[in-house]
Amino acid sequence: MAISAERRDDFPILRRRVHGAPLVYLDSAASAQKPERVLDAVDGFYRQHYANVHRGAHTLSAEATDAYEAARTRVARFINAPDERSVVFVRNATEGINLVAHAWGRRAIGPGDEIVVTVAEHHANLVPWHLLAAERGAVIRGVPLGGDQRVDLDALKGAMSPRTKLVTTFHVSNVLGVLNPIAEIARIAHEAGALLLVDGAQAVPHLPVDVQALGADMYAFSGHKVGAPSGIGALWVREELLATWPPFMGGGEMIRTVALDRSTYADIPMRFEAGTPAIAEAVGLHAALDYLDEVGLQDIWDHDRALARYAIERLRGVDGVTLYGPEGDDRGGIVTFNLDGVHPHDVASALDVRGVAIRAGHHCAQPLMGALGVRSTARASFWIHTTTDEIDLLADALGEVRTFFAGVA
Ligand code: PLP
């Protein structure tokens, strides 16, 4: 693993203890901890440069505007978007997907049109389409997993029809940990004349993302999962598409002119950013992306995958553990499991007492839980600061939890 253990020192929160034990944070897929550099950037911005953006003629406003727009340019470079004009700041991936559903979907989708999703989507990439389908009379088509717990590409091809307007899917699954073959999915979508929206929430923090090479039309992600503050995220849309979309929300910042009874709207991307945006959060996002580039995205991906392999091997050795998701080179740092006879919430609570933070529940993926034949699972997720020692601790603790519950039962 090319990532040095000294990287742990970049995360101040890892110095704290939980219930008297050192914090072992295995919940990065829910939200990532923040590197010191991000905390410093946000703090320094508030202390030295803070003001509202795009409005004032004064120095601080100009500095804040420059910082905010520099963050947009940084996002564009990070995901290899051809132009920063095609990057819209949103609150998170959820808002980015909702923006597409409203600004594009309400005009482009009509009765009988079809939207193709997979069974493994996060609710953030299902519910906006349910709302749109109910409003516009559209049909949602679901693609199942194959026997290998990867998206069944033959079934995807079979789901396409002349009515398919959109294919939308995850880049990395928040439950199965698997990388979706987006370039191939883009070809299938485009051959059918549909657009492709990619939910990049679990990919952008973990591997190099190049939206052009992927062939995506739209790509959304959340800042809080890449080490930035919460409240900032980005949606990239191919510029020629975005330029045709109407506003998503109305208010200040997004207008050109306003009369009492009508308005005209700003050019992209401002047309989609009504109201005062998350300014310091954008500065934090800029710092987080700088940090990820310094660590190296390919190294992070290799590190995550090596940890996943290690964790799968260790957890397999624990009596009563069932693991979910495929194995292979396309499996990132998310390991989902159940412990026989112990509810995932009890697993998470018992680990918390030992200072180990994992997630338990349906992971906002109820259709996938149904496909896996469970109601909920436990999930350990890894990032830059995760070590094999921490995974050993997890595996040993799970063994103890299992013994304890077996004794009680
Ligand atoms: N998509 C995936 C795959 C996720 O894992 C998540 C969050 O866990 C989301 C979307 C939604 O992210 P947010 O809540 O930051 O909008």
Tab-separated table of C-alpha atoms and ligand atoms in Angstrom:
chain	number	residue	atom	x	y	z
A	1	MET	CA	0.000	0.000	0.000
A	2	ALA	CA	1.522	3.222	-1.150
A	3	ILE	CA	-0.258	5.465	1.345
A	4	SER	CA	1.910	6.241	4.320
A	5	ALA	CA	0.537	5.618	7.816
A	6	GLU	CA	1.669	9.162	8.573
A	7	ARG	CA	-1.339	10.357	6.597
A	8	ARG	CA	-3.344	9.592	9.742
A	9	ASP	CA	-1.787	12.680	11.290
A	10	ASP	CA	-3.545	14.768	8.642
A	11	PHE	CA	-6.879	14.052	10.381
A	12	PRO	CA	-7.074	15.758	13.798
A	13	ILE	CA	-10.223	13.887	14.843
A	14	LEU	CA	-8.330	10.592	14.811
A	15	ARG	CA	-6.507	11.744	17.950
A	16	ARG	CA	-9.672	11.567	20.018
A	17	ARG	CA	-10.906	8.634	22.030
A	18	VAL	CA	-14.393	7.168	22.116
A	19	HIS	CA	-15.529	5.325	25.252
A	20	GLY	CA	-11.911	5.390	26.400
A	21	ALA	CA	-10.578	3.680	23.248
A	22	PRO	CA	-8.795	5.263	20.275
A	23	LEU	CA	-11.293	6.191	17.563
A	24	VAL	CA	-11.376	3.669	14.724
A	25	TYR	CA	-13.406	5.437	12.060
A	26	LEU	CA	-14.788	2.910	9.584
A	27	ASP	CA	-17.695	5.007	8.342
A	28	SER	CA	-16.101	7.109	5.599
A	29	ALA	CA	-18.787	6.083	3.104
A	30	ALA	CA	-21.394	7.872	5.245
A	31	SER	CA	-19.219	10.947	5.617
A	32	ALA	CA	-15.478	11.492	5.486
A	33	GLN	CA	-13.383	13.045	8.224
A	34	LYS	CA	-11.697	16.340	7.433
A	35	PRO	CA	-7.969	16.797	6.831
A	36	GLU	CA	-6.331	19.629	8.779
A	37	ARG	CA	-5.727	21.477	5.516
A	38	VAL	CA	-9.480	21.764	4.926
A	39	LEU	CA	-10.118	22.989	8.478
A	40	ASP	CA	-7.360	25.590	8.059
A	41	ALA	CA	-8.664	26.733	4.680
A	42	VAL	CA	-12.192	27.279	6.001
A	43	ASP	CA	-10.948	28.960	9.185
A	44	GLY	CA	-8.533	31.204	7.268
A	45	PHE	CA	-11.209	32.182	4.793
A	46	TYR	CA	-13.619	33.229	7.536
A	47	ARG	CA	-10.863	35.121	9.381
A	48	GLN	CA	-9.459	36.963	6.367
A	49	HIS	CA	-11.659	36.988	3.291
A	50	TYR	CA	-15.297	36.300	4.130
A	51	ALA	CA	-18.081	38.309	2.461
A	52	ASN	CA	-20.952	37.547	0.110
A	53	VAL	CA	-20.075	36.692	-3.494
A	54	HIS	CA	-20.911	38.176	-6.902
A	55	ARG	CA	-22.400	41.321	-5.363
A	56	GLY	CA	-20.259	43.798	-3.526
A	57	ALA	CA	-17.833	46.245	-5.051
A	58	HIS	CA	-15.608	45.989	-1.984
A	59	THR	CA	-12.352	44.112	-1.590
A	60	LEU	CA	-13.609	41.299	0.614
A	61	SER	CA	-16.486	40.545	-1.736
A	62	ALA	CA	-14.080	40.420	-4.671
A	63	GLU	CA	-11.757	38.105	-2.735
A	64	ALA	CA	-14.641	35.851	-1.692
A	65	THR	CA	-15.922	35.741	-5.280
A	66	ASP	CA	-12.470	34.835	-6.562
A	67	ALA	CA	-12.155	32.057	-3.982
A	68	TYR	CA	-15.624	30.714	-4.766
A	69	GLU	CA	-15.012	30.712	-8.516
A	70	ALA	CA	-11.543	29.217	-8.062
A	71	ALA	CA	-13.242	26.320	-6.268
A	72	ARG	CA	-15.491	25.811	-9.300
A	73	THR	CA	-12.482	25.741	-11.610
A	74	ARG	CA	-10.816	23.256	-9.230
A	75	VAL	CA	-13.831	20.938	-9.357
A	76	ALA	CA	-13.831	21.082	-13.161
A	77	ARG	CA	-10.137	20.161	-13.257
A	78	PHE	CA	-10.605	17.397	-10.661
A	79	ILE	CA	-13.205	15.523	-12.711
A	80	ASN	CA	-11.750	16.635	-16.068
A	81	ALA	CA	-14.820	18.637	-17.059
A	82	PRO	CA	-14.021	20.577	-20.234
A	83	ASP	CA	-15.212	23.870	-18.760
A	84	GLU	CA	-16.048	25.282	-15.319
A	85	ARG	CA	-19.219	26.817	-16.780
A	86	SER	CA	-20.678	23.330	-16.760
A	87	VAL	CA	-20.106	22.849	-12.995
A	88	VAL	CA	-23.011	23.838	-10.740
A	89	PHE	CA	-22.513	24.042	-6.994
A	90	VAL	CA	-25.229	22.228	-5.088
A	91	ARG	CA	-25.606	21.105	-1.466
A	92	ASN	CA	-24.769	17.467	-2.140
A	93	ALA	CA	-25.215	14.628	-4.632
A	94	THR	CA	-28.879	14.410	-3.668
A	95	GLU	CA	-29.500	18.011	-4.671
A	96	GLY	CA	-27.536	17.530	-7.895
A	97	ILE	CA	-29.769	14.600	-8.892
A	98	ASN	CA	-32.908	16.529	-7.932
A	99	LEU	CA	-31.680	19.430	-10.041
A	100	VAL	CA	-31.495	17.145	-13.068
A	101	ALA	CA	-34.964	15.739	-12.340
A	102	HIS	CA	-36.466	19.226	-12.147
A	103	ALA	CA	-34.548	21.301	-14.676
A	104	TRP	CA	-34.178	18.591	-17.331
A	105	GLY	CA	-36.785	15.992	-16.397
A	106	ARG	CA	-39.872	18.157	-16.177
A	107	ARG	CA	-39.405	19.265	-19.758
A	108	ALA	CA	-37.793	16.224	-21.332
A	109	ILE	CA	-39.925	13.492	-19.773
A	110	GLY	CA	-43.486	12.884	-20.893
A	111	PRO	CA	-46.143	10.214	-20.328
A	112	GLY	CA	-44.817	6.740	-21.123
A	113	ASP	CA	-41.186	7.808	-21.273
A	114	GLU	CA	-38.805	5.496	-19.469
A	115	ILE	CA	-36.088	6.065	-16.882
A	116	VAL	CA	-33.723	3.173	-16.285
A	117	VAL	CA	-32.156	2.660	-12.838
A	118	THR	CA	-30.509	-0.322	-11.179
A	119	VAL	CA	-31.677	-2.179	-8.109
A	120	ALA	CA	-28.534	-1.048	-6.272
A	121	GLU	CA	-29.153	2.702	-6.355
A	122	HIS	CA	-29.049	4.870	-3.251
A	123	HIS	CA	-32.474	6.354	-2.467
A	124	ALA	CA	-31.010	9.693	-3.614
A	125	ASN	CA	-31.010	8.253	-7.124
A	126	LEU	CA	-34.458	6.675	-6.912
A	127	VAL	CA	-36.825	9.002	-5.096
A	128	PRO	CA	-36.279	12.039	-7.384
A	129	TRP	CA	-37.254	9.783	-10.309
A	130	HIS	CA	-40.310	8.483	-8.453
A	131	LEU	CA	-41.434	12.070	-7.915
A	132	LEU	CA	-40.808	12.947	-11.553
A	133	ALA	CA	-42.497	9.782	-12.848
A	134	ALA	CA	-45.593	10.485	-10.725
A	135	GLU	CA	-45.769	14.044	-12.071
A	136	ARG	CA	-45.066	13.283	-15.710
A	137	GLY	CA	-46.569	9.796	-16.094
A	138	ALA	CA	-43.193	8.216	-16.791
A	139	VAL	CA	-42.151	4.615	-16.175
A	140	ILE	CA	-39.201	3.490	-14.037
A	141	ARG	CA	-37.392	0.393	-15.281
A	142	GLY	CA	-35.163	-1.443	-12.819
A	143	VAL	CA	-32.082	-3.439	-13.794
A	144	PRO	CA	-31.217	-6.366	-11.488
A	145	LEU	CA	-27.832	-7.625	-10.357
A	146	GLY	CA	-26.343	-10.662	-12.028
A	147	GLY	CA	-25.312	-13.753	-10.095
A	148	ASP	CA	-21.947	-12.108	-9.395
A	149	GLN	CA	-23.646	-9.179	-7.595
A	150	ARG	CA	-22.593	-6.753	-10.314
A	151	VAL	CA	-25.125	-4.856	-12.432
A	152	ASP	CA	-26.361	-7.249	-15.121
A	153	LEU	CA	-25.368	-5.493	-18.337
A	154	ASP	CA	-27.392	-7.868	-20.513
A	155	ALA	CA	-30.443	-6.991	-18.461
A	156	LEU	CA	-29.552	-3.314	-18.886
A	157	LYS	CA	-29.428	-3.757	-22.667
A	158	GLY	CA	-32.768	-5.574	-22.466
A	159	ALA	CA	-34.294	-2.721	-20.464
A	160	MET	CA	-33.554	-0.148	-23.162
A	161	SER	CA	-36.354	0.852	-25.508
A	162	PRO	CA	-37.134	3.703	-27.902
A	163	ARG	CA	-38.897	5.349	-24.922
A	164	THR	CA	-35.784	5.317	-22.709
A	165	LYS	CA	-34.799	8.906	-22.045
A	166	LEU	CA	-32.394	8.436	-19.145
A	167	VAL	CA	-30.132	5.813	-17.638
A	168	THR	CA	-28.988	6.747	-14.161
A	169	THR	CA	-26.726	4.729	-11.924
A	170	PHE	CA	-23.994	4.760	-9.289
A	171	HIS	CA	-20.289	4.885	-10.100
A	172	VAL	CA	-19.332	2.972	-6.916
A	173	SER	CA	-22.027	1.229	-4.861
A	174	ASN	CA	-22.388	2.377	-1.262
A	175	VAL	CA	-23.341	-1.180	-0.210
A	176	LEU	CA	-21.596	-3.601	-2.574
A	177	GLY	CA	-18.449	-1.496	-2.906
A	178	VAL	CA	-18.320	-2.390	-6.586
A	179	LEU	CA	-17.246	-0.069	-9.401
A	180	ASN	CA	-19.839	0.151	-12.169
A	181	PRO	CA	-18.418	-0.070	-15.736
A	182	ILE	CA	-19.641	3.423	-16.581
A	183	ALA	CA	-17.995	3.747	-20.006
A	184	GLU	CA	-19.797	0.587	-21.129
A	185	ILE	CA	-23.073	1.736	-19.577
A	186	ALA	CA	-22.670	5.073	-21.379
A	187	ARG	CA	-22.357	3.246	-24.710
A	188	ILE	CA	-25.514	1.226	-24.011
A	189	ALA	CA	-27.432	4.366	-22.998
A	190	HIS	CA	-26.265	6.401	-25.961
A	191	GLU	CA	-26.924	3.643	-28.502
A	192	ALA	CA	-30.538	3.779	-27.348
A	193	GLY	CA	-30.579	7.567	-27.610
A	194	ALA	CA	-30.760	8.055	-23.824
A	195	LEU	CA	-28.695	10.299	-21.555
A	196	LEU	CA	-26.530	8.966	-18.733
A	197	LEU	CA	-26.478	10.509	-15.252
A	198	VAL	CA	-23.855	9.125	-12.881
A	199	ASP	CA	-24.167	9.250	-9.101
A	200	GLY	CA	-20.522	9.732	-8.174
A	201	ALA	CA	-20.996	10.110	-4.415
A	202	GLN	CA	-18.872	7.045	-3.570
A	203	ALA	CA	-16.401	7.399	-6.440
A	204	VAL	CA	-14.997	10.931	-6.342
A	205	PRO	CA	-13.355	10.446	-2.903
A	206	HIS	CA	-11.745	7.168	-3.940
A	207	LEU	CA	-10.533	6.992	-7.529
A	208	PRO	CA	-9.555	9.197	-10.470
A	209	VAL	CA	-12.720	10.418	-12.190
A	210	ASP	CA	-12.688	11.710	-15.754
A	211	VAL	CA	-16.225	12.559	-16.836
A	212	GLN	CA	-15.198	12.861	-20.482
A	213	ALA	CA	-13.455	9.488	-20.614
A	214	LEU	CA	-16.460	7.913	-18.871
A	215	GLY	CA	-18.797	9.272	-21.530
A	216	ALA	CA	-21.262	10.530	-18.896
A	217	ASP	CA	-23.673	13.339	-19.690
A	218	MET	CA	-24.168	14.362	-16.058
A	219	TYR	CA	-22.210	13.557	-12.912
A	220	ALA	CA	-23.035	14.456	-9.288
A	221	PHE	CA	-21.059	14.197	-6.049
A	222	SER	CA	-21.016	15.432	-2.440
A	223	GLY	CA	-18.260	17.466	-0.814
A	224	HIS	CA	-18.656	15.979	2.649
A	225	LYS	CA	-17.569	12.559	1.381
A	226	VAL	CA	-14.325	13.940	-0.091
A	227	GLY	CA	-13.178	15.569	3.146
A	228	ALA	CA	-14.829	18.946	2.518
A	229	PRO	CA	-17.450	20.489	4.806
A	230	SER	CA	-21.057	19.395	4.477
A	231	GLY	CA	-23.407	21.658	2.506
A	232	ILE	CA	-21.418	21.726	-0.738
A	233	GLY	CA	-21.397	19.379	-3.694
A	234	ALA	CA	-21.223	19.624	-7.445
A	235	LEU	CA	-23.203	18.652	-10.484
A	236	TRP	CA	-21.442	18.552	-13.816
A	237	VAL	CA	-23.597	18.586	-16.960
A	238	ARG	CA	-22.404	18.605	-20.579
A	239	GLU	CA	-22.384	22.279	-21.389
A	240	GLU	CA	-24.584	22.123	-24.470
A	241	LEU	CA	-27.252	20.343	-22.405
A	242	LEU	CA	-27.002	22.576	-19.343
A	243	ALA	CA	-27.253	25.701	-21.484
A	244	THR	CA	-30.768	24.662	-22.569
A	245	TRP	CA	-32.164	23.957	-19.093
A	246	PRO	CA	-34.492	26.343	-17.260
A	247	PRO	CA	-33.779	27.360	-13.646
A	248	PHE	CA	-34.255	24.908	-10.793
A	249	MET	CA	-34.946	27.503	-8.088
A	250	GLY	CA	-35.624	31.231	-8.237
A	251	GLY	CA	-34.098	34.062	-6.235
A	252	GLY	CA	-31.099	36.300	-6.108
A	253	GLU	CA	-27.889	35.483	-8.033
A	254	MET	CA	-29.632	33.481	-10.768
A	255	ILE	CA	-31.317	36.357	-12.621
A	256	ARG	CA	-30.405	38.769	-15.385
A	257	THR	CA	-33.353	41.177	-14.971
A	258	VAL	CA	-36.388	41.208	-12.700
A	259	ALA	CA	-39.614	43.140	-13.280
A	260	LEU	CA	-42.617	42.934	-11.023
A	261	ASP	CA	-44.271	40.206	-13.060
A	262	ARG	CA	-41.411	38.459	-14.856
A	263	SER	CA	-37.691	37.764	-14.855
A	264	THR	CA	-34.965	36.780	-17.223
A	265	TYR	CA	-32.265	34.443	-16.105
A	266	ALA	CA	-28.511	34.427	-15.835
A	267	ASP	CA	-26.243	32.367	-18.011
A	268	ILE	CA	-24.905	28.995	-16.798
A	269	PRO	CA	-23.867	28.065	-14.181
A	270	MET	CA	-25.293	30.952	-12.124
A	271	ARG	CA	-28.796	30.230	-13.463
A	272	PHE	CA	-28.851	27.223	-11.136
A	273	GLU	CA	-27.427	28.859	-8.006
A	274	ALA	CA	-30.248	30.877	-6.444
A	275	GLY	CA	-29.484	32.676	-3.204
A	276	THR	CA	-26.279	33.029	-1.222
A	277	PRO	CA	-24.266	29.883	-1.861
A	278	ALA	CA	-22.106	27.798	0.485
A	279	ILE	CA	-19.065	30.057	0.117
A	280	ALA	CA	-16.648	28.886	2.803
A	281	GLU	CA	-17.731	25.310	2.106
A	282	ALA	CA	-16.654	25.750	-1.526
A	283	VAL	CA	-13.277	26.988	-0.273
A	284	GLY	CA	-13.107	23.859	1.897
A	285	LEU	CA	-13.959	21.726	-1.129
A	286	HIS	CA	-11.115	23.318	-3.064
A	287	ALA	CA	-8.704	22.449	-0.232
A	288	ALA	CA	-10.053	18.889	-0.007
A	289	LEU	CA	-9.541	18.287	-3.731
A	290	ASP	CA	-5.989	19.690	-3.473
A	291	TYR	CA	-5.399	17.270	-0.613
A	292	LEU	CA	-6.722	14.272	-2.555
A	293	ASP	CA	-4.534	15.129	-5.519
A	294	GLU	CA	-1.523	15.414	-3.227
A	295	VAL	CA	-2.215	11.968	-1.739
A	296	GLY	CA	-2.918	10.607	-5.237
A	297	LEU	CA	-6.263	9.233	-6.371
A	298	GLN	CA	-4.802	6.093	-7.903
A	299	ASP	CA	-2.960	5.380	-4.652
A	300	ILE	CA	-6.172	5.918	-2.686
A	301	TRP	CA	-8.022	3.491	-4.948
A	302	ASP	CA	-5.239	0.882	-4.643
A	303	HIS	CA	-5.167	1.379	-0.864
A	304	ASP	CA	-8.966	1.026	-0.562
A	305	ARG	CA	-9.017	-2.089	-2.698
A	306	ALA	CA	-6.167	-3.704	-0.789
A	307	LEU	CA	-7.972	-2.942	2.484
A	308	ALA	CA	-11.193	-4.427	1.120
A	309	ARG	CA	-9.371	-7.622	0.141
A	310	TYR	CA	-7.747	-7.776	3.572
A	311	ALA	CA	-11.035	-7.129	5.367
A	312	ILE	CA	-12.882	-9.759	3.337
A	313	GLU	CA	-10.205	-12.302	4.203
A	314	ARG	CA	-10.217	-11.398	7.915
A	315	LEU	CA	-14.007	-11.266	8.233
A	316	ARG	CA	-14.353	-14.562	6.449
A	317	GLY	CA	-12.408	-16.059	9.323
A	318	VAL	CA	-14.991	-14.841	11.852
A	319	ASP	CA	-17.614	-17.421	12.703
A	320	GLY	CA	-21.101	-16.405	11.563
A	321	VAL	CA	-20.135	-13.592	9.184
A	322	THR	CA	-21.959	-13.315	5.842
A	323	LEU	CA	-20.335	-10.936	3.342
A	324	TYR	CA	-22.131	-9.125	0.521
A	325	GLY	CA	-20.841	-7.799	-2.780
A	326	PRO	CA	-18.501	-9.164	-5.414
A	327	GLU	CA	-14.811	-9.810	-5.045
A	328	GLY	CA	-12.272	-8.608	-7.549
A	329	ASP	CA	-10.238	-5.710	-8.712
A	330	ASP	CA	-13.343	-3.570	-9.081
A	331	ARG	CA	-14.186	-3.692	-5.364
A	332	GLY	CA	-13.476	-0.502	-3.419
A	333	GLY	CA	-13.129	0.087	0.316
A	334	ILE	CA	-16.662	-0.792	1.418
A	335	VAL	CA	-17.320	-4.094	3.152
A	336	THR	CA	-20.908	-4.984	3.990
A	337	PHE	CA	-21.734	-7.928	6.201
A	338	ASN	CA	-24.048	-9.522	8.736
A	339	LEU	CA	-23.226	-11.447	11.863
A	340	ASP	CA	-25.437	-14.467	12.279
A	341	GLY	CA	-27.962	-14.061	15.083
A	342	VAL	CA	-26.992	-10.478	15.899
A	343	HIS	CA	-28.927	-7.477	14.591
A	344	PRO	CA	-26.657	-5.058	12.664
A	345	HIS	CA	-27.599	-2.261	15.073
A	346	ASP	CA	-26.433	-4.407	17.996
A	347	VAL	CA	-23.206	-5.120	16.089
A	348	ALA	CA	-22.658	-1.372	15.575
A	349	SER	CA	-23.432	-0.557	19.231
A	350	ALA	CA	-21.121	-3.275	20.522
A	351	LEU	CA	-18.334	-1.978	18.276
A	352	ASP	CA	-18.956	1.631	19.311
A	353	VAL	CA	-18.230	0.698	22.910
A	354	ARG	CA	-14.791	-0.365	21.643
A	355	GLY	CA	-14.296	2.937	19.797
A	356	VAL	CA	-15.073	1.431	16.375
A	357	ALA	CA	-17.512	3.426	14.210
A	358	ILE	CA	-19.375	1.493	11.520
A	359	ARG	CA	-22.775	1.968	9.878
A	360	ALA	CA	-25.789	-0.294	10.307
A	361	GLY	CA	-29.162	-0.239	8.590
A	362	HIS	CA	-30.510	-0.327	5.045
A	363	HIS	CA	-27.920	2.232	3.851
A	364	CYS	CA	-30.624	4.127	1.930
A	365	ALA	CA	-30.800	1.174	-0.446
A	366	GLN	CA	-34.019	-0.659	0.407
A	367	PRO	CA	-34.514	-2.217	-3.071
A	368	LEU	CA	-30.991	-3.631	-2.870
A	369	MET	CA	-31.623	-4.982	0.647
A	370	GLY	CA	-34.646	-6.759	-0.842
A	371	ALA	CA	-32.526	-8.194	-3.658
A	372	LEU	CA	-29.968	-9.416	-1.130
A	373	GLY	CA	-32.754	-10.957	0.952
A	374	VAL	CA	-32.034	-8.926	4.092
A	375	ARG	CA	-33.630	-5.978	5.873
A	376	SER	CA	-30.382	-4.416	6.970
A	377	THR	CA	-26.641	-4.991	7.200
A	378	ALA	CA	-23.532	-3.687	8.897
A	379	ARG	CA	-20.991	-1.795	6.797
A	380	ALA	CA	-17.354	-0.907	7.362
A	381	SER	CA	-15.899	1.629	4.963
A	382	PHE	CA	-12.319	2.745	4.517
A	383	TRP	CA	-10.347	5.727	3.337
A	384	ILE	CA	-6.885	7.251	3.287
A	385	HIS	CA	-6.378	6.963	7.064
A	386	THR	CA	-7.581	3.363	7.473
A	387	THR	CA	-5.002	0.740	8.462
A	388	THR	CA	-4.915	-3.056	8.489
A	389	ASP	CA	-4.494	-2.842	12.288
A	390	GLU	CA	-7.914	-1.230	12.453
A	391	ILE	CA	-9.382	-4.012	10.337
A	392	ASP	CA	-7.783	-6.568	12.676
A	393	LEU	CA	-9.449	-4.762	15.544
A	394	LEU	CA	-12.788	-4.916	13.723
A	395	ALA	CA	-12.449	-8.624	13.010
A	396	ASP	CA	-11.378	-9.458	16.577
A	397	ALA	CA	-14.198	-7.365	18.024
A	398	LEU	CA	-16.737	-9.095	15.764
A	399	GLY	CA	-15.508	-12.464	17.035
A	400	GLU	CA	-16.076	-11.272	20.617
A	401	VAL	CA	-19.506	-9.860	19.807
A	402	ARG	CA	-20.543	-13.134	18.218
A	403	THR	CA	-19.328	-15.142	21.218
A	404	PHE	CA	-21.101	-12.785	23.603
A	405	PHE	CA	-24.429	-12.971	21.750
A	406	ALA	CA	-24.147	-16.733	21.279
A	407	GLY	CA	-23.673	-17.011	25.064
A	408	VAL	CA	-26.721	-14.864	25.719
A	409	ALA	CA	-28.924	-16.708	23.244
B	1	PLP	N1	-25.380	8.187	-3.696
B	1	PLP	C1	-24.634	7.320	-3.022
B	1	PLP	C2	-24.079	6.122	-3.732
B	1	PLP	C3	-24.388	7.522	-1.665
B	1	PLP	O1	-23.645	6.662	-0.986
B	1	PLP	C4	-24.928	8.670	-1.041
B	1	PLP	C5	-24.718	8.913	0.392
B	1	PLP	O2	-24.415	8.038	1.159
B	1	PLP	C6	-25.689	9.546	-1.810
B	1	PLP	C7	-25.896	9.281	-3.136
B	1	PLP	C8	-26.294	10.776	-1.227
B	1	PLP	O3	-25.311	11.605	-0.755
B	1	PLP	P1	-25.724	12.953	0.003
B	1	PLP	O4	-26.545	12.524	1.179
B	1	PLP	O5	-24.426	13.559	0.376
B	1	PLP	O6	-26.501	13.762	-0.965
